[in-house]
Amino acid sequence: MQYAAYVFDAYGTLFDVHAAVRRHADAIGPDGQLLSEIWRAKQLEYSWVRTLMGAYADFWQLTEQALDFALRKVPSADPSLKAKLLEAYWRLDCYPEVPAVLNALKASGARLAILSNGSPEMLQAAVKSAALDQVLDDIYSVDAVRRFKTDPVVYDMVVTGWRLYPGAVSFQSSNRWDIAGATKFGFRTVWINRSNQPEEYQDLPPALILPSLEALVSGA
């Protein structure tokens, strides 16, 4: 079924959040994957906690604070690499299928957007680095509402901005908690389960579960 709009989460869905650490894997050493996982987990935890207590700080601040924690938690990683890791986060690799999928959806007449926790500056840098700036119609950052996902006001930015009913929007995310929030809001949701994670949030299921974005256009 063709949807009027396809909206994508950014980090973990379009862009590989572990690419920054992987780019400096040799310098970090054998605990690089652990460092990256802690960095990502804390980045998200800080977003949820700050939304709950009404103390917004933009996603770049949370990304830096999360890296500080991860470097303390993984003492084998050289803390002097912090600046290089943060610089790499501005230019995260997109997943291999992303350009072709977005271009195919655009050619079908659909509107395309990112809806992300990322700050506007982070998202613009990532999109430009991946050469996706010409295919996207809009980039929605939570910075506009100063609340992070899964607050409903975040998802509402799309339907308000584009004057669409939620059911006309297909929302894709690799984060199951994000899919739960978008499903509750009323979007048609597609969980991009890249790492074969177990199902959760059983009462808020996605419409589809796919291993990558490719099947959005291949029909596989």
mmCIF file with all atom_site columns, C-alpha atoms in Angstrom:
data_model
loop_
_atom_site.group_PDB
_atom_site.id
_atom_site.type_symbol
_atom_site.label_atom_id
_atom_site.label_alt_id
_atom_site.label_comp_id
_atom_site.label_asym_id
_atom_site.label_entity_id
_atom_site.label_seq_id
_atom_site.pdbx_PDB_ins_code
_atom_site.Cartn_x
_atom_site.Cartn_y
_atom_site.Cartn_z
_atom_site.occupancy
_atom_site.B_iso_or_equiv
_atom_site.pdbx_formal_charge
_atom_site.auth_seq_id
_atom_site.auth_comp_id
_atom_site.auth_asym_id
_atom_site.auth_atom_id
_atom_site.pdbx_PDB_model_num
ATOM 1   C CA . MET A 1 1   ? 0.000  0.000  0.000  1.00 0.00 ? 1   MET A CA 1
ATOM 2   C CA . GLN A 1 2   ? 1.285  3.437  -0.931 1.00 0.00 ? 2   GLN A CA 1
ATOM 3   C CA . TYR A 1 3   ? 1.271  6.055  1.818  1.00 0.00 ? 3   TYR A CA 1
ATOM 4   C CA . ALA A 1 4   ? 1.121  9.814  1.376  1.00 0.00 ? 4   ALA A CA 1
ATOM 5   C CA . ALA A 1 5   ? 4.093  10.319 3.646  1.00 0.00 ? 5   ALA A CA 1
ATOM 6   C CA . TYR A 1 6   ? 7.023  8.279  4.907  1.00 0.00 ? 6   TYR A CA 1
ATOM 7   C CA . VAL A 1 7   ? 8.671  9.564  8.043  1.00 0.00 ? 7   VAL A CA 1
ATOM 8   C CA . PHE A 1 8   ? 11.924 8.142  9.370  1.00 0.00 ? 8   PHE A CA 1
ATOM 9   C CA . ASP A 1 9   ? 13.655 8.175  12.686 1.00 0.00 ? 9   ASP A CA 1
ATOM 10  C CA . ALA A 1 10  ? 17.283 9.196  12.132 1.00 0.00 ? 10  ALA A CA 1
ATOM 11  C CA . TYR A 1 11  ? 19.668 7.504  14.560 1.00 0.00 ? 11  TYR A CA 1
ATOM 12  C CA . GLY A 1 12  ? 19.741 3.743  14.184 1.00 0.00 ? 12  GLY A CA 1
ATOM 13  C CA . THR A 1 13  ? 17.230 3.848  11.327 1.00 0.00 ? 13  THR A CA 1
ATOM 14  C CA . LEU A 1 14  ? 18.897 5.960  8.643  1.00 0.00 ? 14  LEU A CA 1
ATOM 15  C CA . PHE A 1 15  ? 22.263 6.520  10.340 1.00 0.00 ? 15  PHE A CA 1
ATOM 16  C CA . ASP A 1 16  ? 24.442 3.944  12.082 1.00 0.00 ? 16  ASP A CA 1
ATOM 17  C CA . VAL A 1 17  ? 24.925 5.175  15.652 1.00 0.00 ? 17  VAL A CA 1
ATOM 18  C CA . HIS A 1 18  ? 27.899 2.849  16.134 1.00 0.00 ? 18  HIS A CA 1
ATOM 19  C CA . ALA A 1 19  ? 29.808 4.240  13.150 1.00 0.00 ? 19  ALA A CA 1
ATOM 20  C CA . ALA A 1 20  ? 31.592 6.902  15.234 1.00 0.00 ? 20  ALA A CA 1
ATOM 21  C CA . VAL A 1 21  ? 33.235 4.350  17.521 1.00 0.00 ? 21  VAL A CA 1
ATOM 22  C CA . ARG A 1 22  ? 33.893 1.955  14.665 1.00 0.00 ? 22  ARG A CA 1
ATOM 23  C CA . ARG A 1 23  ? 35.778 4.711  12.814 1.00 0.00 ? 23  ARG A CA 1
ATOM 24  C CA . HIS A 1 24  ? 38.254 4.839  15.708 1.00 0.00 ? 24  HIS A CA 1
ATOM 25  C CA . ALA A 1 25  ? 38.140 1.153  16.639 1.00 0.00 ? 25  ALA A CA 1
ATOM 26  C CA . ASP A 1 26  ? 41.898 0.615  16.473 1.00 0.00 ? 26  ASP A CA 1
ATOM 27  C CA . ALA A 1 27  ? 42.611 3.486  18.841 1.00 0.00 ? 27  ALA A CA 1
ATOM 28  C CA . ILE A 1 28  ? 39.871 2.494  21.281 1.00 0.00 ? 28  ILE A CA 1
ATOM 29  C CA . GLY A 1 29  ? 40.825 -1.165 21.540 1.00 0.00 ? 29  GLY A CA 1
ATOM 30  C CA . PRO A 1 30  ? 38.848 -4.330 22.301 1.00 0.00 ? 30  PRO A CA 1
ATOM 31  C CA . ASP A 1 31  ? 36.128 -2.613 24.366 1.00 0.00 ? 31  ASP A CA 1
ATOM 32  C CA . GLY A 1 32  ? 34.954 -0.407 21.509 1.00 0.00 ? 32  GLY A CA 1
ATOM 33  C CA . GLN A 1 33  ? 31.613 -2.123 21.050 1.00 0.00 ? 33  GLN A CA 1
ATOM 34  C CA . LEU A 1 34  ? 30.910 -1.950 24.783 1.00 0.00 ? 34  LEU A CA 1
ATOM 35  C CA . LEU A 1 35  ? 31.776 1.746  24.785 1.00 0.00 ? 35  LEU A CA 1
ATOM 36  C CA . SER A 1 36  ? 29.433 2.379  21.862 1.00 0.00 ? 36  SER A CA 1
ATOM 37  C CA . GLU A 1 37  ? 26.547 0.472  23.438 1.00 0.00 ? 37  GLU A CA 1
ATOM 38  C CA . ILE A 1 38  ? 26.867 2.342  26.737 1.00 0.00 ? 38  ILE A CA 1
ATOM 39  C CA . TRP A 1 39  ? 27.125 5.659  24.902 1.00 0.00 ? 39  TRP A CA 1
ATOM 40  C CA . ARG A 1 40  ? 23.912 4.972  23.003 1.00 0.00 ? 40  ARG A CA 1
ATOM 41  C CA . ALA A 1 41  ? 22.023 3.636  26.027 1.00 0.00 ? 41  ALA A CA 1
ATOM 42  C CA . LYS A 1 42  ? 22.874 6.645  28.165 1.00 0.00 ? 42  LYS A CA 1
ATOM 43  C CA . GLN A 1 43  ? 22.084 9.092  25.359 1.00 0.00 ? 43  GLN A CA 1
ATOM 44  C CA . LEU A 1 44  ? 18.542 7.702  25.211 1.00 0.00 ? 44  LEU A CA 1
ATOM 45  C CA . GLU A 1 45  ? 18.155 7.388  28.977 1.00 0.00 ? 45  GLU A CA 1
ATOM 46  C CA . TYR A 1 46  ? 19.045 11.049 29.426 1.00 0.00 ? 46  TYR A CA 1
ATOM 47  C CA . SER A 1 47  ? 16.423 12.054 26.845 1.00 0.00 ? 47  SER A CA 1
ATOM 48  C CA . TRP A 1 48  ? 13.654 10.148 28.637 1.00 0.00 ? 48  TRP A CA 1
ATOM 49  C CA . VAL A 1 49  ? 14.628 11.385 32.106 1.00 0.00 ? 49  VAL A CA 1
ATOM 50  C CA . ARG A 1 50  ? 14.858 15.012 31.015 1.00 0.00 ? 50  ARG A CA 1
ATOM 51  C CA . THR A 1 51  ? 11.473 14.857 29.293 1.00 0.00 ? 51  THR A CA 1
ATOM 52  C CA . LEU A 1 52  ? 9.836  13.347 32.370 1.00 0.00 ? 52  LEU A CA 1
ATOM 53  C CA . MET A 1 53  ? 11.211 16.005 34.686 1.00 0.00 ? 53  MET A CA 1
ATOM 54  C CA . GLY A 1 54  ? 10.736 18.909 32.281 1.00 0.00 ? 54  GLY A CA 1
ATOM 55  C CA . ALA A 1 55  ? 14.411 19.833 32.096 1.00 0.00 ? 55  ALA A CA 1
ATOM 56  C CA . TYR A 1 56  ? 15.130 19.902 28.358 1.00 0.00 ? 56  TYR A CA 1
ATOM 57  C CA . ALA A 1 57  ? 18.688 19.967 27.049 1.00 0.00 ? 57  ALA A CA 1
ATOM 58  C CA . ASP A 1 58  ? 19.321 19.495 23.355 1.00 0.00 ? 58  ASP A CA 1
ATOM 59  C CA . PHE A 1 59  ? 20.421 16.137 22.000 1.00 0.00 ? 59  PHE A CA 1
ATOM 60  C CA . TRP A 1 60  ? 23.970 17.240 21.307 1.00 0.00 ? 60  TRP A CA 1
ATOM 61  C CA . GLN A 1 61  ? 24.465 18.087 24.988 1.00 0.00 ? 61  GLN A CA 1
ATOM 62  C CA . LEU A 1 62  ? 23.058 14.685 25.938 1.00 0.00 ? 62  LEU A CA 1
ATOM 63  C CA . THR A 1 63  ? 25.291 12.980 23.385 1.00 0.00 ? 63  THR A CA 1
ATOM 64  C CA . GLU A 1 64  ? 28.384 14.584 24.896 1.00 0.00 ? 64  GLU A CA 1
ATOM 65  C CA . GLN A 1 65  ? 27.301 13.836 28.471 1.00 0.00 ? 65  GLN A CA 1
ATOM 66  C CA . ALA A 1 66  ? 26.563 10.227 27.551 1.00 0.00 ? 66  ALA A CA 1
ATOM 67  C CA . LEU A 1 67  ? 30.028 9.850  26.022 1.00 0.00 ? 67  LEU A CA 1
ATOM 68  C CA . ASP A 1 68  ? 31.597 11.263 29.185 1.00 0.00 ? 68  ASP A CA 1
ATOM 69  C CA . PHE A 1 69  ? 29.806 8.581  31.194 1.00 0.00 ? 69  PHE A CA 1
ATOM 70  C CA . ALA A 1 70  ? 30.731 5.821  28.741 1.00 0.00 ? 70  ALA A CA 1
ATOM 71  C CA . LEU A 1 71  ? 34.413 6.775  28.838 1.00 0.00 ? 71  LEU A CA 1
ATOM 72  C CA . ARG A 1 72  ? 34.370 6.648  32.638 1.00 0.00 ? 72  ARG A CA 1
ATOM 73  C CA . LYS A 1 73  ? 32.543 3.317  32.560 1.00 0.00 ? 73  LYS A CA 1
ATOM 74  C CA . VAL A 1 74  ? 35.038 1.800  30.105 1.00 0.00 ? 74  VAL A CA 1
ATOM 75  C CA . PRO A 1 75  ? 38.447 2.789  31.503 1.00 0.00 ? 75  PRO A CA 1
ATOM 76  C CA . SER A 1 76  ? 40.338 0.884  28.802 1.00 0.00 ? 76  SER A CA 1
ATOM 77  C CA . ALA A 1 77  ? 39.181 3.508  26.278 1.00 0.00 ? 77  ALA A CA 1
ATOM 78  C CA . ASP A 1 78  ? 41.443 6.546  26.073 1.00 0.00 ? 78  ASP A CA 1
ATOM 79  C CA . PRO A 1 79  ? 39.415 9.613  27.187 1.00 0.00 ? 79  PRO A CA 1
ATOM 80  C CA . SER A 1 80  ? 41.564 11.807 24.941 1.00 0.00 ? 80  SER A CA 1
ATOM 81  C CA . LEU A 1 81  ? 39.596 10.324 22.018 1.00 0.00 ? 81  LEU A CA 1
ATOM 82  C CA . LYS A 1 82  ? 36.475 12.203 23.107 1.00 0.00 ? 82  LYS A CA 1
ATOM 83  C CA . ALA A 1 83  ? 36.877 15.062 20.628 1.00 0.00 ? 83  ALA A CA 1
ATOM 84  C CA . LYS A 1 84  ? 37.449 12.692 17.710 1.00 0.00 ? 84  LYS A CA 1
ATOM 85  C CA . LEU A 1 85  ? 34.432 10.572 18.634 1.00 0.00 ? 85  LEU A CA 1
ATOM 86  C CA . LEU A 1 86  ? 32.179 13.601 18.887 1.00 0.00 ? 86  LEU A CA 1
ATOM 87  C CA . GLU A 1 87  ? 33.435 14.910 15.553 1.00 0.00 ? 87  GLU A CA 1
ATOM 88  C CA . ALA A 1 88  ? 32.693 11.525 13.971 1.00 0.00 ? 88  ALA A CA 1
ATOM 89  C CA . TYR A 1 89  ? 29.134 11.656 15.321 1.00 0.00 ? 89  TYR A CA 1
ATOM 90  C CA . TRP A 1 90  ? 28.417 14.623 13.058 1.00 0.00 ? 90  TRP A CA 1
ATOM 91  C CA . ARG A 1 91  ? 29.194 12.456 10.016 1.00 0.00 ? 91  ARG A CA 1
ATOM 92  C CA . LEU A 1 92  ? 27.641 9.099  10.823 1.00 0.00 ? 92  LEU A CA 1
ATOM 93  C CA . ASP A 1 93  ? 27.454 6.591  7.988  1.00 0.00 ? 93  ASP A CA 1
ATOM 94  C CA . CYS A 1 94  ? 23.995 5.930  6.628  1.00 0.00 ? 94  CYS A CA 1
ATOM 95  C CA . TYR A 1 95  ? 22.991 2.307  6.125  1.00 0.00 ? 95  TYR A CA 1
ATOM 96  C CA . PRO A 1 96  ? 23.777 1.006  2.615  1.00 0.00 ? 96  PRO A CA 1
ATOM 97  C CA . GLU A 1 97  ? 20.189 0.733  1.390  1.00 0.00 ? 97  GLU A CA 1
ATOM 98  C CA . VAL A 1 98  ? 19.074 4.181  2.568  1.00 0.00 ? 98  VAL A CA 1
ATOM 99  C CA . PRO A 1 99  ? 19.786 6.355  -0.529 1.00 0.00 ? 99  PRO A CA 1
ATOM 100 C CA . ALA A 1 100 ? 18.127 3.931  -2.962 1.00 0.00 ? 100 ALA A CA 1
ATOM 101 C CA . VAL A 1 101 ? 15.067 3.418  -0.750 1.00 0.00 ? 101 VAL A CA 1
ATOM 102 C CA . LEU A 1 102 ? 14.482 7.123  -0.184 1.00 0.00 ? 102 LEU A CA 1
ATOM 103 C CA . ASN A 1 103 ? 14.930 7.910  -3.854 1.00 0.00 ? 103 ASN A CA 1
ATOM 104 C CA . ALA A 1 104 ? 12.473 5.174  -4.863 1.00 0.00 ? 104 ALA A CA 1
ATOM 105 C CA . LEU A 1 105 ? 9.851  6.408  -2.388 1.00 0.00 ? 105 LEU A CA 1
ATOM 106 C CA . LYS A 1 106 ? 10.357 9.970  -3.572 1.00 0.00 ? 106 LYS A CA 1
ATOM 107 C CA . ALA A 1 107 ? 9.920  8.873  -7.192 1.00 0.00 ? 107 ALA A CA 1
ATOM 108 C CA . SER A 1 108 ? 6.601  7.265  -6.248 1.00 0.00 ? 108 SER A CA 1
ATOM 109 C CA . GLY A 1 109 ? 5.272  10.680 -5.232 1.00 0.00 ? 109 GLY A CA 1
ATOM 110 C CA . ALA A 1 110 ? 5.453  10.268 -1.467 1.00 0.00 ? 110 ALA A CA 1
ATOM 111 C CA . ARG A 1 111 ? 6.575  13.016 0.878  1.00 0.00 ? 111 ARG A CA 1
ATOM 112 C CA . LEU A 1 112 ? 9.623  12.161 2.987  1.00 0.00 ? 112 LEU A CA 1
ATOM 113 C CA . ALA A 1 113 ? 10.802 13.497 6.328  1.00 0.00 ? 113 ALA A CA 1
ATOM 114 C CA . ILE A 1 114 ? 12.989 12.780 9.305  1.00 0.00 ? 114 ILE A CA 1
ATOM 115 C CA . LEU A 1 115 ? 11.467 12.983 12.786 1.00 0.00 ? 115 LEU A CA 1
ATOM 116 C CA . SER A 1 116 ? 14.256 12.799 15.319 1.00 0.00 ? 116 SER A CA 1
ATOM 117 C CA . ASN A 1 117 ? 15.481 13.576 18.813 1.00 0.00 ? 117 ASN A CA 1
ATOM 118 C CA . GLY A 1 118 ? 18.558 15.088 17.178 1.00 0.00 ? 118 GLY A CA 1
ATOM 119 C CA . SER A 1 119 ? 19.202 18.805 17.266 1.00 0.00 ? 119 SER A CA 1
ATOM 120 C CA . PRO A 1 120 ? 18.680 20.680 13.975 1.00 0.00 ? 120 PRO A CA 1
ATOM 121 C CA . GLU A 1 121 ? 22.428 21.154 13.564 1.00 0.00 ? 121 GLU A CA 1
ATOM 122 C CA . MET A 1 122 ? 23.161 17.454 14.122 1.00 0.00 ? 122 MET A CA 1
ATOM 123 C CA . LEU A 1 123 ? 20.507 16.373 11.657 1.00 0.00 ? 123 LEU A CA 1
ATOM 124 C CA . GLN A 1 124 ? 21.500 18.839 8.954  1.00 0.00 ? 124 GLN A CA 1
ATOM 125 C CA . ALA A 1 125 ? 25.123 17.709 9.229  1.00 0.00 ? 125 ALA A CA 1
ATOM 126 C CA . ALA A 1 126 ? 24.222 14.009 9.035  1.00 0.00 ? 126 ALA A CA 1
ATOM 127 C CA . VAL A 1 127 ? 21.838 14.495 6.128  1.00 0.00 ? 127 VAL A CA 1
ATOM 128 C CA . LYS A 1 128 ? 24.338 16.566 4.166  1.00 0.00 ? 128 LYS A CA 1
ATOM 129 C CA . SER A 1 129 ? 27.172 14.113 4.854  1.00 0.00 ? 129 SER A CA 1
ATOM 130 C CA . ALA A 1 130 ? 25.028 11.259 3.510  1.00 0.00 ? 130 ALA A CA 1
ATOM 131 C CA . ALA A 1 131 ? 23.887 13.352 0.497  1.00 0.00 ? 131 ALA A CA 1
ATOM 132 C CA . LEU A 1 132 ? 20.220 12.964 1.462  1.00 0.00 ? 132 LEU A CA 1
ATOM 133 C CA . ASP A 1 133 ? 19.423 16.668 1.520  1.00 0.00 ? 133 ASP A CA 1
ATOM 134 C CA . GLN A 1 134 ? 17.885 16.683 -1.967 1.00 0.00 ? 134 GLN A CA 1
ATOM 135 C CA . VAL A 1 135 ? 15.432 13.843 -1.331 1.00 0.00 ? 135 VAL A CA 1
ATOM 136 C CA . LEU A 1 136 ? 13.927 14.884 2.013  1.00 0.00 ? 136 LEU A CA 1
ATOM 137 C CA . ASP A 1 137 ? 11.010 17.308 2.147  1.00 0.00 ? 137 ASP A CA 1
ATOM 138 C CA . ASP A 1 138 ? 11.377 18.170 5.832  1.00 0.00 ? 138 ASP A CA 1
ATOM 139 C CA . ILE A 1 139 ? 13.482 17.506 8.903  1.00 0.00 ? 139 ILE A CA 1
ATOM 140 C CA . TYR A 1 140 ? 11.530 17.627 12.151 1.00 0.00 ? 140 TYR A CA 1
ATOM 141 C CA . SER A 1 141 ? 13.627 18.009 15.297 1.00 0.00 ? 141 SER A CA 1
ATOM 142 C CA . VAL A 1 142 ? 12.248 17.720 18.816 1.00 0.00 ? 142 VAL A CA 1
ATOM 143 C CA . ASP A 1 143 ? 14.071 20.971 19.526 1.00 0.00 ? 143 ASP A CA 1
ATOM 144 C CA . ALA A 1 144 ? 10.939 22.748 18.247 1.00 0.00 ? 144 ALA A CA 1
ATOM 145 C CA . VAL A 1 145 ? 8.818  21.367 21.105 1.00 0.00 ? 145 VAL A CA 1
ATOM 146 C CA . ARG A 1 146 ? 11.582 20.802 23.685 1.00 0.00 ? 146 ARG A CA 1
ATOM 147 C CA . ARG A 1 147 ? 10.339 17.311 24.479 1.00 0.00 ? 147 ARG A CA 1
ATOM 148 C CA . PHE A 1 148 ? 11.851 14.016 23.406 1.00 0.00 ? 148 PHE A CA 1
ATOM 149 C CA . LYS A 1 149 ? 10.173 10.914 22.013 1.00 0.00 ? 149 LYS A CA 1
ATOM 150 C CA . THR A 1 150 ? 7.882  9.271  22.977 1.00 0.00 ? 150 THR A CA 1
ATOM 151 C CA . ASP A 1 151 ? 5.951  12.382 24.006 1.00 0.00 ? 151 ASP A CA 1
ATOM 152 C CA . PRO A 1 152 ? 2.932  12.656 21.658 1.00 0.00 ? 152 PRO A CA 1
ATOM 153 C CA . VAL A 1 153 ? 3.708  16.296 20.879 1.00 0.00 ? 153 VAL A CA 1
ATOM 154 C CA . VAL A 1 154 ? 6.761  15.076 18.952 1.00 0.00 ? 154 VAL A CA 1
ATOM 155 C CA . TYR A 1 155 ? 4.756  12.918 16.549 1.00 0.00 ? 155 TYR A CA 1
ATOM 156 C CA . ASP A 1 156 ? 2.124  15.644 16.261 1.00 0.00 ? 156 ASP A CA 1
ATOM 157 C CA . MET A 1 157 ? 4.668  17.927 14.587 1.00 0.00 ? 157 MET A CA 1
ATOM 158 C CA . VAL A 1 158 ? 4.356  15.895 11.390 1.00 0.00 ? 158 VAL A CA 1
ATOM 159 C CA . VAL A 1 159 ? 0.562  15.811 11.126 1.00 0.00 ? 159 VAL A CA 1
ATOM 160 C CA . THR A 1 160 ? 0.288  19.475 12.066 1.00 0.00 ? 160 THR A CA 1
ATOM 161 C CA . GLY A 1 161 ? 3.038  20.531 9.682  1.00 0.00 ? 161 GLY A CA 1
ATOM 162 C CA . TRP A 1 162 ? 1.740  18.484 6.765  1.00 0.00 ? 162 TRP A CA 1
ATOM 163 C CA . ARG A 1 163 ? -1.993 18.649 7.572  1.00 0.00 ? 163 ARG A CA 1
ATOM 164 C CA . LEU A 1 164 ? -2.397 14.870 7.432  1.00 0.00 ? 164 LEU A CA 1
ATOM 165 C CA . TYR A 1 165 ? -4.285 12.360 9.500  1.00 0.00 ? 165 TYR A CA 1
ATOM 166 C CA . PRO A 1 166 ? -1.908 10.115 11.479 1.00 0.00 ? 166 PRO A CA 1
ATOM 167 C CA . GLY A 1 167 ? -3.084 7.064  9.539  1.00 0.00 ? 167 GLY A CA 1
ATOM 168 C CA . ALA A 1 168 ? -1.758 8.559  6.293  1.00 0.00 ? 168 ALA A CA 1
ATOM 169 C CA . VAL A 1 169 ? 1.787  8.501  7.660  1.00 0.00 ? 169 VAL A CA 1
ATOM 170 C CA . SER A 1 170 ? 4.065  5.467  7.537  1.00 0.00 ? 170 SER A CA 1
ATOM 171 C CA . PHE A 1 171 ? 6.629  5.847  10.318 1.00 0.00 ? 171 PHE A CA 1
ATOM 172 C CA . GLN A 1 172 ? 9.858  3.809  10.290 1.00 0.00 ? 172 GLN A CA 1
ATOM 173 C CA . SER A 1 173 ? 12.161 3.366  13.261 1.00 0.00 ? 173 SER A CA 1
ATOM 174 C CA . SER A 1 174 ? 14.723 0.850  14.468 1.00 0.00 ? 174 SER A CA 1
ATOM 175 C CA . ASN A 1 175 ? 13.837 1.664  18.079 1.00 0.00 ? 175 ASN A CA 1
ATOM 176 C CA . ARG A 1 176 ? 10.999 -0.486 19.399 1.00 0.00 ? 176 ARG A CA 1
ATOM 177 C CA . TRP A 1 177 ? 10.100 2.064  22.072 1.00 0.00 ? 177 TRP A CA 1
ATOM 178 C CA . ASP A 1 178 ? 9.787  4.716  19.339 1.00 0.00 ? 178 ASP A CA 1
ATOM 179 C CA . ILE A 1 179 ? 7.531  2.406  17.338 1.00 0.00 ? 179 ILE A CA 1
ATOM 180 C CA . ALA A 1 180 ? 5.358  1.932  20.433 1.00 0.00 ? 180 ALA A CA 1
ATOM 181 C CA . GLY A 1 181 ? 5.008  5.701  20.860 1.00 0.00 ? 181 GLY A CA 1
ATOM 182 C CA . ALA A 1 182 ? 4.222  6.268  17.188 1.00 0.00 ? 182 ALA A CA 1
ATOM 183 C CA . THR A 1 183 ? 1.703  3.420  17.152 1.00 0.00 ? 183 THR A CA 1
ATOM 184 C CA . LYS A 1 184 ? -0.048 4.884  20.185 1.00 0.00 ? 184 LYS A CA 1
ATOM 185 C CA . PHE A 1 185 ? -0.184 8.240  18.387 1.00 0.00 ? 185 PHE A CA 1
ATOM 186 C CA . GLY A 1 186 ? -1.873 6.662  15.375 1.00 0.00 ? 186 GLY A CA 1
ATOM 187 C CA . PHE A 1 187 ? 0.840  6.321  12.740 1.00 0.00 ? 187 PHE A CA 1
ATOM 188 C CA . ARG A 1 188 ? 1.156  3.211  10.629 1.00 0.00 ? 188 ARG A CA 1
ATOM 189 C CA . THR A 1 189 ? 4.455  1.894  11.983 1.00 0.00 ? 189 THR A CA 1
ATOM 190 C CA . VAL A 1 190 ? 7.268  -0.221 10.564 1.00 0.00 ? 190 VAL A CA 1
ATOM 191 C CA . TRP A 1 191 ? 9.862  -1.553 12.967 1.00 0.00 ? 191 TRP A CA 1
ATOM 192 C CA . ILE A 1 192 ? 13.246 -1.841 11.253 1.00 0.00 ? 192 ILE A CA 1
ATOM 193 C CA . ASN A 1 193 ? 14.662 -4.599 13.431 1.00 0.00 ? 193 ASN A CA 1
ATOM 194 C CA . ARG A 1 194 ? 18.232 -4.539 12.166 1.00 0.00 ? 194 ARG A CA 1
ATOM 195 C CA . SER A 1 195 ? 19.730 -6.554 15.027 1.00 0.00 ? 195 SER A CA 1
ATOM 196 C CA . ASN A 1 196 ? 16.959 -9.138 15.442 1.00 0.00 ? 196 ASN A CA 1
ATOM 197 C CA . GLN A 1 197 ? 15.827 -7.915 18.842 1.00 0.00 ? 197 GLN A CA 1
ATOM 198 C CA . PRO A 1 198 ? 12.975 -9.708 20.643 1.00 0.00 ? 198 PRO A CA 1
ATOM 199 C CA . GLU A 1 199 ? 9.484  -8.242 20.503 1.00 0.00 ? 199 GLU A CA 1
ATOM 200 C CA . GLU A 1 200 ? 8.246  -6.047 23.350 1.00 0.00 ? 200 GLU A CA 1
ATOM 201 C CA . TYR A 1 201 ? 5.394  -3.584 23.988 1.00 0.00 ? 201 TYR A CA 1
ATOM 202 C CA . GLN A 1 202 ? 2.987  -6.300 22.944 1.00 0.00 ? 202 GLN A CA 1
ATOM 203 C CA . ASP A 1 203 ? -0.043 -4.023 23.265 1.00 0.00 ? 203 ASP A CA 1
ATOM 204 C CA . LEU A 1 204 ? 1.401  -1.536 20.750 1.00 0.00 ? 204 LEU A CA 1
ATOM 205 C CA . PRO A 1 205 ? 2.487  -3.691 17.798 1.00 0.00 ? 205 PRO A CA 1
ATOM 206 C CA . PRO A 1 206 ? 3.940  -2.377 14.538 1.00 0.00 ? 206 PRO A CA 1
ATOM 207 C CA . ALA A 1 207 ? 2.141  -2.965 11.257 1.00 0.00 ? 207 ALA A CA 1
ATOM 208 C CA . LEU A 1 208 ? 5.313  -4.520 9.843  1.00 0.00 ? 208 LEU A CA 1
ATOM 209 C CA . ILE A 1 209 ? 8.650  -5.798 11.097 1.00 0.00 ? 209 ILE A CA 1
ATOM 210 C CA . LEU A 1 210 ? 11.472 -5.637 8.550  1.00 0.00 ? 210 LEU A CA 1
ATOM 211 C CA . PRO A 1 211 ? 15.213 -6.415 8.791  1.00 0.00 ? 211 PRO A CA 1
ATOM 212 C CA . SER A 1 212 ? 16.099 -3.281 6.810  1.00 0.00 ? 212 SER A CA 1
ATOM 213 C CA . LEU A 1 213 ? 14.457 -0.447 4.920  1.00 0.00 ? 213 LEU A CA 1
ATOM 214 C CA . GLU A 1 214 ? 14.944 -2.210 1.604  1.00 0.00 ? 214 GLU A CA 1
ATOM 215 C CA . ALA A 1 215 ? 11.696 -4.169 1.797  1.00 0.00 ? 215 ALA A CA 1
ATOM 216 C CA . LEU A 1 216 ? 9.711  -0.914 1.896  1.00 0.00 ? 216 LEU A CA 1
ATOM 217 C CA . VAL A 1 217 ? 10.216 -0.718 -1.852 1.00 0.00 ? 217 VAL A CA 1
ATOM 218 C CA . SER A 1 218 ? 11.215 -4.257 -2.865 1.00 0.00 ? 218 SER A CA 1
ATOM 219 C CA . GLY A 1 219 ? 8.048  -5.874 -1.526 1.00 0.00 ? 219 GLY A CA 1
ATOM 220 C CA . ALA A 1 220 ? 10.124 -8.655 0.024  1.00 0.00 ? 220 ALA A CA 1
#
